[in-house]
Amino acid sequence: MDEPARDEPENFVGRARAVVSSWWTSAGQALRVAGPQRDAALLMGKAALATVIAWQFAVLVLHSPSPFYAPMAALLVVDKTMVRSLGASAQRVVAVVVGMSAAWLVGTTLGVHWWSMLPVIYLALLIARWKRLGDHGIQVPTMVLLSC
């Protein structure tokens, strides 16, 4: 019965090596061959670059003491193509700004309490159904919850 317990660390190391090896194989294939893996790698690169640029913009230009929302917003607006990014970004940015503004408005006027969450979340859910926000309306209540 002791035997399997002794083999567990070796099995874990072997599985970890296999996972890392498959990651390297996928990365190599993404570099060599166009396809979904390359598209995913490019999207991840764009997202990483966008978050760093957003962070630096918030710190250096806006002099924000807590620039955490900037990279979060950047992650929300990165999409596969520039055209899709720009079109969807407008909807996402509006949704994020509306959500954060609603949270700020309620938080500064009523404070953040259990009872103040009801009207702000209800309002955010109503705004989320606005057709002009498309599929990105869900960002409104999400940002309200993250901002409170």
Tab-separated table of N, CA and C in Angstrom:
chain	number	residue	atom	x	y	z
A	1	MET	N	0.814	-1.198	0.000
A	1	MET	CA	0.000	0.000	0.000
A	1	MET	C	0.858	1.262	0.000
A	2	ASP	N	2.059	1.192	0.558
A	2	ASP	CA	2.961	2.335	0.554
A	2	ASP	C	3.469	2.659	-0.844
A	3	GLU	N	3.527	1.677	-1.698
A	3	GLU	CA	4.097	1.829	-3.039
A	3	GLU	C	3.451	2.949	-3.853
A	4	PRO	N	2.109	3.021	-3.965
A	4	PRO	CA	1.506	4.093	-4.764
A	4	PRO	C	1.801	5.485	-4.212
A	5	ALA	N	1.891	5.625	-2.900
A	5	ALA	CA	2.163	6.934	-2.315
A	5	ALA	C	3.550	7.412	-2.712
A	6	ARG	N	4.532	6.475	-2.800
A	6	ARG	CA	5.879	6.849	-3.190
A	6	ARG	C	5.941	7.247	-4.656
A	7	ASP	N	5.098	6.648	-5.492
A	7	ASP	CA	5.120	6.933	-6.927
A	7	ASP	C	4.377	8.216	-7.288
A	8	GLU	N	3.556	8.733	-6.376
A	8	GLU	CA	2.772	9.924	-6.679
A	8	GLU	C	3.618	11.120	-7.092
A	9	PRO	N	4.686	11.478	-6.378
A	9	PRO	CA	5.483	12.621	-6.829
A	9	PRO	C	6.097	12.396	-8.208
A	10	GLU	N	6.521	11.166	-8.490
A	10	GLU	CA	7.101	10.886	-9.802
A	10	GLU	C	6.040	11.014	-10.885
A	11	ASN	N	4.826	10.533	-10.611
A	11	ASN	CA	3.735	10.666	-11.575
A	11	ASN	C	3.383	12.129	-11.800
A	12	PHE	N	3.384	12.907	-10.739
A	12	PHE	CA	3.083	14.329	-10.856
A	12	PHE	C	4.135	15.026	-11.715
A	13	VAL	N	5.387	14.728	-11.460
A	13	VAL	CA	6.468	15.351	-12.237
A	13	VAL	C	6.364	14.934	-13.699
A	14	GLY	N	6.073	13.680	-13.946
A	14	GLY	CA	5.916	13.208	-15.322
A	14	GLY	C	4.756	13.886	-16.029
A	15	ARG	N	3.640	14.036	-15.325
A	15	ARG	CA	2.483	14.715	-15.917
A	15	ARG	C	2.786	16.189	-16.151
A	16	ALA	N	3.464	16.819	-15.207
A	16	ALA	CA	3.827	18.237	-15.366
A	16	ALA	C	4.740	18.419	-16.576
A	17	ARG	N	5.708	17.520	-16.732
A	17	ARG	CA	6.603	17.589	-17.907
A	17	ARG	C	5.820	17.423	-19.199
A	18	ALA	N	4.857	16.505	-19.198
A	18	ALA	CA	4.043	16.284	-20.399
A	18	ALA	C	3.222	17.519	-20.740
A	19	VAL	N	2.677	18.166	-19.723
A	19	VAL	CA	1.877	19.379	-19.963
A	19	VAL	C	2.753	20.493	-20.515
A	20	VAL	N	3.907	20.699	-19.892
A	20	VAL	CA	4.815	21.756	-20.361
A	20	VAL	C	5.305	21.440	-21.769
A	21	SER	N	5.581	20.187	-22.034
A	21	SER	CA	6.015	19.775	-23.368
A	21	SER	C	4.930	20.058	-24.406
A	22	SER	N	3.671	19.787	-24.057
A	22	SER	CA	2.582	20.064	-25.003
A	22	SER	C	2.420	21.564	-25.228
A	23	TRP	N	2.661	22.372	-24.186
A	23	TRP	CA	2.620	23.823	-24.360
A	23	TRP	C	3.691	24.280	-25.348
A	24	TRP	N	4.896	23.767	-25.190
A	24	TRP	CA	5.984	24.135	-26.101
A	24	TRP	C	5.677	23.693	-27.521
A	25	THR	N	5.105	22.501	-27.668
A	25	THR	CA	4.737	22.001	-28.997
A	25	THR	C	3.691	22.911	-29.626
A	26	SER	N	2.680	23.282	-28.855
A	26	SER	CA	1.632	24.177	-29.363
A	26	SER	C	2.204	25.540	-29.735
A	27	ALA	N	3.101	26.058	-28.894
A	27	ALA	CA	3.719	27.365	-29.189
A	27	ALA	C	4.542	27.289	-30.466
A	28	GLY	N	5.295	26.222	-30.614
A	28	GLY	CA	6.090	26.055	-31.833
A	28	GLY	C	5.222	25.944	-33.061
A	29	GLN	N	4.121	25.204	-32.949
A	29	GLN	CA	3.212	25.059	-34.073
A	29	GLN	C	2.557	26.396	-34.407
A	30	ALA	N	2.237	27.176	-33.402
A	30	ALA	CA	1.623	28.487	-33.635
A	30	ALA	C	2.574	29.407	-34.391
A	31	LEU	N	3.863	29.280	-34.129
A	31	LEU	CA	4.839	30.109	-34.840
A	31	LEU	C	5.027	29.658	-36.288
A	32	ARG	N	4.953	28.341	-36.521
A	32	ARG	CA	5.238	27.798	-37.848
A	32	ARG	C	4.033	27.768	-38.781
A	33	VAL	N	2.833	27.529	-38.247
A	33	VAL	CA	1.658	27.267	-39.070
A	33	VAL	C	0.530	28.220	-38.697
A	34	ALA	N	-0.063	28.847	-39.725
A	34	ALA	CA	-1.235	29.694	-39.476
A	34	ALA	C	-2.408	28.810	-39.077
A	35	GLY	N	-3.193	29.306	-38.152
A	35	GLY	CA	-4.351	28.540	-37.714
A	35	GLY	C	-4.857	29.046	-36.383
A	36	PRO	N	-5.731	28.277	-35.737
A	36	PRO	CA	-6.346	28.739	-34.485
A	36	PRO	C	-5.338	28.954	-33.367
A	37	GLN	N	-4.273	28.158	-33.323
A	37	GLN	CA	-3.276	28.347	-32.263
A	37	GLN	C	-2.534	29.663	-32.441
A	38	ARG	N	-2.216	30.010	-33.680
A	38	ARG	CA	-1.557	31.294	-33.928
A	38	ARG	C	-2.508	32.441	-33.610
A	39	ASP	N	-3.770	32.295	-33.997
A	39	ASP	CA	-4.757	33.338	-33.692
A	39	ASP	C	-4.878	33.546	-32.188
A	40	ALA	N	-4.926	32.449	-31.438
A	40	ALA	CA	-5.023	32.553	-29.977
A	40	ALA	C	-3.769	33.192	-29.397
A	41	ALA	N	-2.602	32.816	-29.924
A	41	ALA	CA	-1.346	33.394	-29.432
A	41	ALA	C	-1.293	34.895	-29.714
A	42	LEU	N	-1.717	35.300	-30.910
A	42	LEU	CA	-1.732	36.728	-31.243
A	42	LEU	C	-2.706	37.496	-30.359
A	43	LEU	N	-3.877	36.911	-30.114
A	43	LEU	CA	-4.866	37.567	-29.259
A	43	LEU	C	-4.336	37.720	-27.836
A	44	MET	N	-3.664	36.689	-27.335
A	44	MET	CA	-3.082	36.789	-25.990
A	44	MET	C	-1.978	37.842	-25.953
A	45	GLY	N	-1.179	37.912	-27.007
A	45	GLY	CA	-0.141	38.942	-27.076
A	45	GLY	C	-0.734	40.343	-27.106
A	46	LYS	N	-1.785	40.520	-27.913
A	46	LYS	CA	-2.466	41.819	-27.971
A	46	LYS	C	-3.033	42.195	-26.604
A	47	ALA	N	-3.657	41.234	-25.952
A	47	ALA	CA	-4.255	41.495	-24.642
A	47	ALA	C	-3.193	41.872	-23.626
A	48	ALA	N	-2.079	41.157	-23.628
A	48	ALA	CA	-0.994	41.462	-22.684
A	48	ALA	C	-0.432	42.856	-22.948
A	49	LEU	N	-0.188	43.169	-24.209
A	49	LEU	CA	0.336	44.488	-24.562
A	49	LEU	C	-0.659	45.595	-24.206
A	50	ALA	N	-1.936	45.364	-24.475
A	50	ALA	CA	-2.965	46.364	-24.154
A	50	ALA	C	-3.042	46.630	-22.658
A	51	THR	N	-2.913	45.590	-21.841
A	51	THR	CA	-2.989	45.800	-20.389
A	51	THR	C	-1.796	46.607	-19.883
A	52	VAL	N	-0.612	46.329	-20.419
A	52	VAL	CA	0.581	47.075	-19.992
A	52	VAL	C	0.476	48.534	-20.425
A	53	ILE	N	0.048	48.765	-21.651
A	53	ILE	CA	-0.103	50.147	-22.142
A	53	ILE	C	-1.159	50.884	-21.322
A	54	ALA	N	-2.275	50.231	-21.034
A	54	ALA	CA	-3.331	50.864	-20.243
A	54	ALA	C	-2.841	51.211	-18.844
A	55	TRP	N	-2.096	50.302	-18.234
A	55	TRP	CA	-1.537	50.553	-16.896
A	55	TRP	C	-0.620	51.776	-16.937
A	56	GLN	N	0.286	51.794	-17.907
A	56	GLN	CA	1.228	52.904	-18.009
A	56	GLN	C	0.514	54.218	-18.298
A	57	PHE	N	-0.503	54.180	-19.138
A	57	PHE	CA	-1.283	55.386	-19.424
A	57	PHE	C	-1.939	55.912	-18.155
A	58	ALA	N	-2.540	55.015	-17.388
A	58	ALA	CA	-3.206	55.427	-16.147
A	58	ALA	C	-2.221	56.013	-15.150
A	59	VAL	N	-1.027	55.438	-15.067
A	59	VAL	CA	-0.030	55.915	-14.102
A	59	VAL	C	0.644	57.193	-14.584
A	60	LEU	N	1.144	57.184	-15.829
A	60	LEU	CA	1.960	58.296	-16.312
A	60	LEU	C	1.160	59.500	-16.798
A	61	VAL	N	0.020	59.261	-17.434
A	61	VAL	CA	-0.761	60.368	-17.995
A	61	VAL	C	-1.848	60.831	-17.024
A	62	LEU	N	-2.581	59.874	-16.468
A	62	LEU	CA	-3.676	60.230	-15.571
A	62	LEU	C	-3.244	60.354	-14.116
A	63	HIS	N	-2.012	59.961	-13.818
A	63	HIS	CA	-1.455	60.013	-12.454
A	63	HIS	C	-2.366	59.304	-11.446
A	64	SER	N	-2.872	58.164	-11.864
A	64	SER	CA	-3.790	57.404	-11.016
A	64	SER	C	-3.027	56.689	-9.902
A	65	PRO	N	-3.479	56.838	-8.656
A	65	PRO	CA	-2.838	56.117	-7.561
A	65	PRO	C	-3.222	54.632	-7.537
A	66	SER	N	-4.336	54.301	-8.181
A	66	SER	CA	-4.765	52.896	-8.259
A	66	SER	C	-5.224	52.600	-9.689
A	67	PRO	N	-4.280	52.261	-10.550
A	67	PRO	CA	-4.578	52.105	-11.980
A	67	PRO	C	-5.148	50.745	-12.364
A	68	PHE	N	-5.775	50.033	-11.441
A	68	PHE	CA	-6.189	48.658	-11.686
A	68	PHE	C	-7.325	48.528	-12.696
A	69	TYR	N	-8.172	49.543	-12.811
A	69	TYR	CA	-9.283	49.448	-13.750
A	69	TYR	C	-8.827	49.602	-15.193
A	70	ALA	N	-7.756	50.311	-15.423
A	70	ALA	CA	-7.288	50.527	-16.792
A	70	ALA	C	-6.921	49.215	-17.482
A	71	PRO	N	-6.092	48.362	-16.887
A	71	PRO	CA	-5.798	47.103	-17.568
A	71	PRO	C	-7.026	46.186	-17.659
A	72	MET	N	-7.913	46.263	-16.674
A	72	MET	CA	-9.133	45.451	-16.729
A	72	MET	C	-9.982	45.891	-17.918
A	73	ALA	N	-10.110	47.176	-18.101
A	73	ALA	CA	-10.874	47.685	-19.233
A	73	ALA	C	-10.200	47.315	-20.549
A	74	ALA	N	-8.873	47.356	-20.575
A	74	ALA	CA	-8.147	46.980	-21.787
A	74	ALA	C	-8.405	45.524	-22.145
A	75	LEU	N	-8.431	44.655	-21.160
A	75	LEU	CA	-8.723	43.242	-21.434
A	75	LEU	C	-10.116	43.063	-22.015
A	76	LEU	N	-11.044	43.902	-21.592
A	76	LEU	CA	-12.417	43.780	-22.071
A	76	LEU	C	-12.573	44.209	-23.524
A	77	VAL	N	-11.684	45.061	-24.023
A	77	VAL	CA	-11.876	45.609	-25.364
A	77	VAL	C	-11.007	44.962	-26.435
A	78	VAL	N	-10.099	44.084	-26.076
A	78	VAL	CA	-9.257	43.428	-27.076
A	78	VAL	C	-10.068	42.340	-27.768
A	79	ASP	N	-10.055	42.356	-29.115
A	79	ASP	CA	-10.785	41.361	-29.890
A	79	ASP	C	-9.875	40.845	-31.002
A	80	LYS	N	-10.352	39.872	-31.781
A	80	LYS	CA	-9.520	39.197	-32.779
A	80	LYS	C	-9.007	40.119	-33.869
A	81	THR	N	-9.850	40.978	-34.412
A	81	THR	CA	-9.418	41.862	-35.490
A	81	THR	C	-9.566	43.306	-35.049
A	82	MET	N	-8.870	44.173	-35.746
A	82	MET	CA	-8.927	45.597	-35.411
A	82	MET	C	-10.334	46.143	-35.613
A	83	VAL	N	-10.994	45.739	-36.689
A	83	VAL	CA	-12.347	46.229	-36.956
A	83	VAL	C	-13.302	45.772	-35.857
A	84	ARG	N	-13.223	44.485	-35.505
A	84	ARG	CA	-14.075	43.981	-34.429
A	84	ARG	C	-13.713	44.631	-33.105
A	85	SER	N	-12.419	44.848	-32.883
A	85	SER	CA	-11.982	45.480	-31.641
A	85	SER	C	-12.561	46.883	-31.530
A	86	LEU	N	-12.483	47.649	-32.616
A	86	LEU	CA	-12.969	49.025	-32.563
A	86	LEU	C	-14.479	49.088	-32.401
A	87	GLY	N	-15.202	48.270	-33.174
A	87	GLY	CA	-16.664	48.276	-33.076
A	87	GLY	C	-17.150	47.795	-31.720
A	88	ALA	N	-16.639	46.664	-31.304
A	88	ALA	CA	-17.058	46.102	-30.024
A	88	ALA	C	-16.502	46.913	-28.863
A	89	SER	N	-15.350	47.525	-29.074
A	89	SER	CA	-14.743	48.326	-28.009
A	89	SER	C	-15.640	49.478	-27.610
A	90	ALA	N	-16.240	50.107	-28.583
A	90	ALA	CA	-17.125	51.226	-28.268
A	90	ALA	C	-18.260	50.757	-27.360
A	91	GLN	N	-18.861	49.612	-27.703
A	91	GLN	CA	-19.934	49.084	-26.863
A	91	GLN	C	-19.407	48.709	-25.481
A	92	ARG	N	-18.282	48.061	-25.427
A	92	ARG	CA	-17.729	47.627	-24.144
A	92	ARG	C	-17.333	48.810	-23.278
A	93	VAL	N	-16.697	49.792	-23.907
A	93	VAL	CA	-16.260	50.955	-23.135
A	93	VAL	C	-17.455	51.691	-22.557
A	94	VAL	N	-18.491	51.872	-23.362
A	94	VAL	CA	-19.699	52.524	-22.851
A	94	VAL	C	-20.269	51.727	-21.686
A	95	ALA	N	-20.345	50.409	-21.842
A	95	ALA	CA	-20.895	49.567	-20.781
A	95	ALA	C	-20.057	49.655	-19.509
A	96	VAL	N	-18.741	49.626	-19.658
A	96	VAL	CA	-17.856	49.708	-18.491
A	96	VAL	C	-17.970	51.062	-17.818
A	97	VAL	N	-17.961	52.117	-18.606
A	97	VAL	CA	-18.055	53.469	-18.047
A	97	VAL	C	-19.400	53.679	-17.365
A	98	VAL	N	-20.468	53.208	-17.971
A	98	VAL	CA	-21.792	53.349	-17.362
A	98	VAL	C	-21.843	52.578	-16.049
A	99	GLY	N	-21.311	51.358	-16.046
A	99	GLY	CA	-21.307	50.562	-14.821
A	99	GLY	C	-20.499	51.208	-13.713
A	100	MET	N	-19.313	51.682	-14.047
A	100	MET	CA	-18.470	52.332	-13.042
A	100	MET	C	-19.098	53.643	-12.574
A	101	SER	N	-19.716	54.369	-13.493
A	101	SER	CA	-20.352	55.632	-13.127
A	101	SER	C	-21.544	55.404	-12.211
A	102	ALA	N	-22.333	54.388	-12.513
A	102	ALA	CA	-23.479	54.079	-11.650
A	102	ALA	C	-23.008	53.708	-10.253
A	103	ALA	N	-21.960	52.904	-10.175
A	103	ALA	CA	-21.424	52.513	-8.861
A	103	ALA	C	-20.883	53.739	-8.125
A	104	TRP	N	-20.179	54.600	-8.849
A	104	TRP	CA	-19.627	55.807	-8.224
A	104	TRP	C	-20.750	56.720	-7.735
A	105	LEU	N	-21.756	56.909	-8.578
A	105	LEU	CA	-22.859	57.803	-8.216
A	105	LEU	C	-23.582	57.315	-6.959
A	106	VAL	N	-23.919	56.055	-6.938
A	106	VAL	CA	-24.616	55.510	-5.771
A	106	VAL	C	-23.687	55.491	-4.566
A	107	GLY	N	-22.437	55.104	-4.777
A	107	GLY	CA	-21.483	55.041	-3.669
A	107	GLY	C	-21.226	56.383	-3.020
A	108	THR	N	-21.168	57.447	-3.826
A	108	THR	CA	-20.899	58.772	-3.253
A	108	THR	C	-22.142	59.418	-2.661
A	109	THR	N	-23.307	59.099	-3.198
A	109	THR	CA	-24.513	59.725	-2.667
A	109	THR	C	-25.132	58.940	-1.511
A	110	LEU	N	-25.209	57.633	-1.648
A	110	LEU	CA	-25.848	56.809	-0.628
A	110	LEU	C	-24.860	56.023	0.233
A	111	GLY	N	-23.658	55.855	-0.270
A	111	GLY	CA	-22.699	54.991	0.402
A	111	GLY	C	-22.882	53.554	-0.066
A	112	VAL	N	-21.937	52.714	0.257
A	112	VAL	CA	-22.017	51.313	-0.137
A	112	VAL	C	-22.545	50.511	1.043
A	113	HIS	N	-23.798	50.127	0.927
A	113	HIS	CA	-24.477	49.345	1.956
A	113	HIS	C	-25.220	48.219	1.270
A	114	TRP	N	-25.710	47.285	2.054
A	114	TRP	CA	-26.478	46.185	1.468
A	114	TRP	C	-27.724	46.715	0.790
A	115	TRP	N	-28.351	47.732	1.358
A	115	TRP	CA	-29.593	48.248	0.799
A	115	TRP	C	-29.361	49.144	-0.421
A	116	SER	N	-28.169	49.728	-0.529
A	116	SER	CA	-27.897	50.570	-1.709
A	116	SER	C	-27.524	49.725	-2.922
A	117	MET	N	-27.198	48.471	-2.700
A	117	MET	CA	-26.868	47.588	-3.817
A	117	MET	C	-28.103	47.266	-4.658
A	118	LEU	N	-29.263	47.166	-4.031
A	118	LEU	CA	-30.480	46.817	-4.766
A	118	LEU	C	-30.775	47.805	-5.898
A	119	PRO	N	-30.853	49.104	-5.620
A	119	PRO	CA	-31.179	50.007	-6.732
A	119	PRO	C	-30.082	50.077	-7.790
A	120	VAL	N	-28.818	50.041	-7.372
A	120	VAL	CA	-27.752	50.178	-8.363
A	120	VAL	C	-27.653	48.926	-9.239
A	121	ILE	N	-27.828	47.751	-8.670
A	121	ILE	CA	-27.786	46.539	-9.483
A	121	ILE	C	-29.013	46.458	-10.384
A	122	TYR	N	-30.167	46.850	-9.868
A	122	TYR	CA	-31.377	46.846	-10.692
A	122	TYR	C	-31.209	47.794	-11.882
A	123	LEU	N	-30.699	48.986	-11.611
A	123	LEU	CA	-30.438	49.949	-12.687
A	123	LEU	C	-29.424	49.387	-13.678
A	124	ALA	N	-28.365	48.783	-13.179
A	124	ALA	CA	-27.331	48.226	-14.054
A	124	ALA	C	-27.888	47.104	-14.928
A	125	LEU	N	-28.749	46.272	-14.349
A	125	LEU	CA	-29.357	45.195	-15.133
A	125	LEU	C	-30.308	45.735	-16.197
A	126	LEU	N	-31.007	46.813	-15.886
A	126	LEU	CA	-31.861	47.455	-16.890
A	126	LEU	C	-31.017	48.024	-18.033
A	127	ILE	N	-29.959	48.733	-17.679
A	127	ILE	CA	-29.080	49.314	-18.699
A	127	ILE	C	-28.432	48.213	-19.530
A	128	ALA	N	-28.107	47.086	-18.918
A	128	ALA	CA	-27.461	45.980	-19.625
A	128	ALA	C	-28.341	45.451	-20.759
A	129	ARG	N	-29.640	45.657	-20.663
A	129	ARG	CA	-30.564	45.174	-21.704
A	129	ARG	C	-30.672	46.144	-22.876
A	130	TRP	N	-30.027	47.296	-22.774
A	130	TRP	CA	-30.058	48.291	-23.841
A	130	TRP	C	-29.452	47.686	-25.098
A	131	LYS	N	-30.193	47.703	-26.180
A	131	LYS	CA	-29.777	47.032	-27.416
A	131	LYS	C	-28.489	47.594	-28.004
A	132	ARG	N	-28.227	48.857	-27.816
A	132	ARG	CA	-27.010	49.451	-28.379
A	132	ARG	C	-25.729	48.903	-27.762
A	133	LEU	N	-25.852	48.316	-26.574
A	133	LEU	CA	-24.675	47.706	-25.943
A	133	LEU	C	-24.435	46.293	-26.456
A	134	GLY	N	-25.399	45.750	-27.156
A	134	GLY	CA	-25.251	44.418	-27.734
A	134	GLY	C	-24.935	43.375	-26.673
A	135	ASP	N	-24.042	42.476	-27.012
A	135	ASP	CA	-23.641	41.407	-26.092
A	135	ASP	C	-22.795	41.917	-24.933
A	136	HIS	N	-22.398	43.165	-24.985
A	136	HIS	CA	-21.493	43.696	-23.974
A	136	HIS	C	-22.221	44.369	-22.820
A	137	GLY	N	-23.537	44.349	-22.847
A	137	GLY	CA	-24.315	44.943	-21.770
A	137	GLY	C	-24.030	44.322	-20.414
A	138	ILE	N	-23.650	43.069	-20.399
A	138	ILE	CA	-23.362	42.390	-19.129
A	138	ILE	C	-22.201	43.058	-18.390
A	139	GLN	N	-21.416	43.849	-19.093
A	139	GLN	CA	-20.306	44.553	-18.447
A	139	GLN	C	-20.805	45.602	-17.456
A	140	VAL	N	-22.010	46.117	-17.673
A	140	VAL	CA	-22.538	47.151	-16.780
A	140	VAL	C	-22.690	46.615	-15.360
A	141	PRO	N	-23.486	45.573	-15.121
A	141	PRO	CA	-23.582	45.075	-13.744
A	141	PRO	C	-22.273	44.487	-13.235
A	142	THR	N	-21.489	43.923	-14.119
A	142	THR	CA	-20.195	43.387	-13.698
A	142	THR	C	-19.314	44.493	-13.128
A	143	MET	N	-19.243	45.613	-13.831
A	143	MET	CA	-18.414	46.728	-13.357
A	143	MET	C	-19.003	47.354	-12.111
A	144	VAL	N	-20.328	47.357	-11.990
A	144	VAL	CA	-20.931	47.869	-10.751
A	144	VAL	C	-20.455	47.040	-9.580
A	145	LEU	N	-20.504	45.731	-9.715
A	145	LEU	CA	-20.081	44.861	-8.616
A	145	LEU	C	-18.590	45.000	-8.318
A	146	LEU	N	-17.783	45.141	-9.360
A	146	LEU	CA	-16.340	45.281	-9.142
A	146	LEU	C	-15.974	46.653	-8.576
A	147	SER	N	-16.806	47.648	-8.840
A	147	SER	CA	-16.481	49.011	-8.420
A	147	SER	C	-16.997	49.365	-7.038
A	148	CYS	N	-17.940	48.620	-6.526
A	148	CYS	CA	-18.502	48.936	-5.210
A	148	CYS	C	-17.593	48.484	-4.093
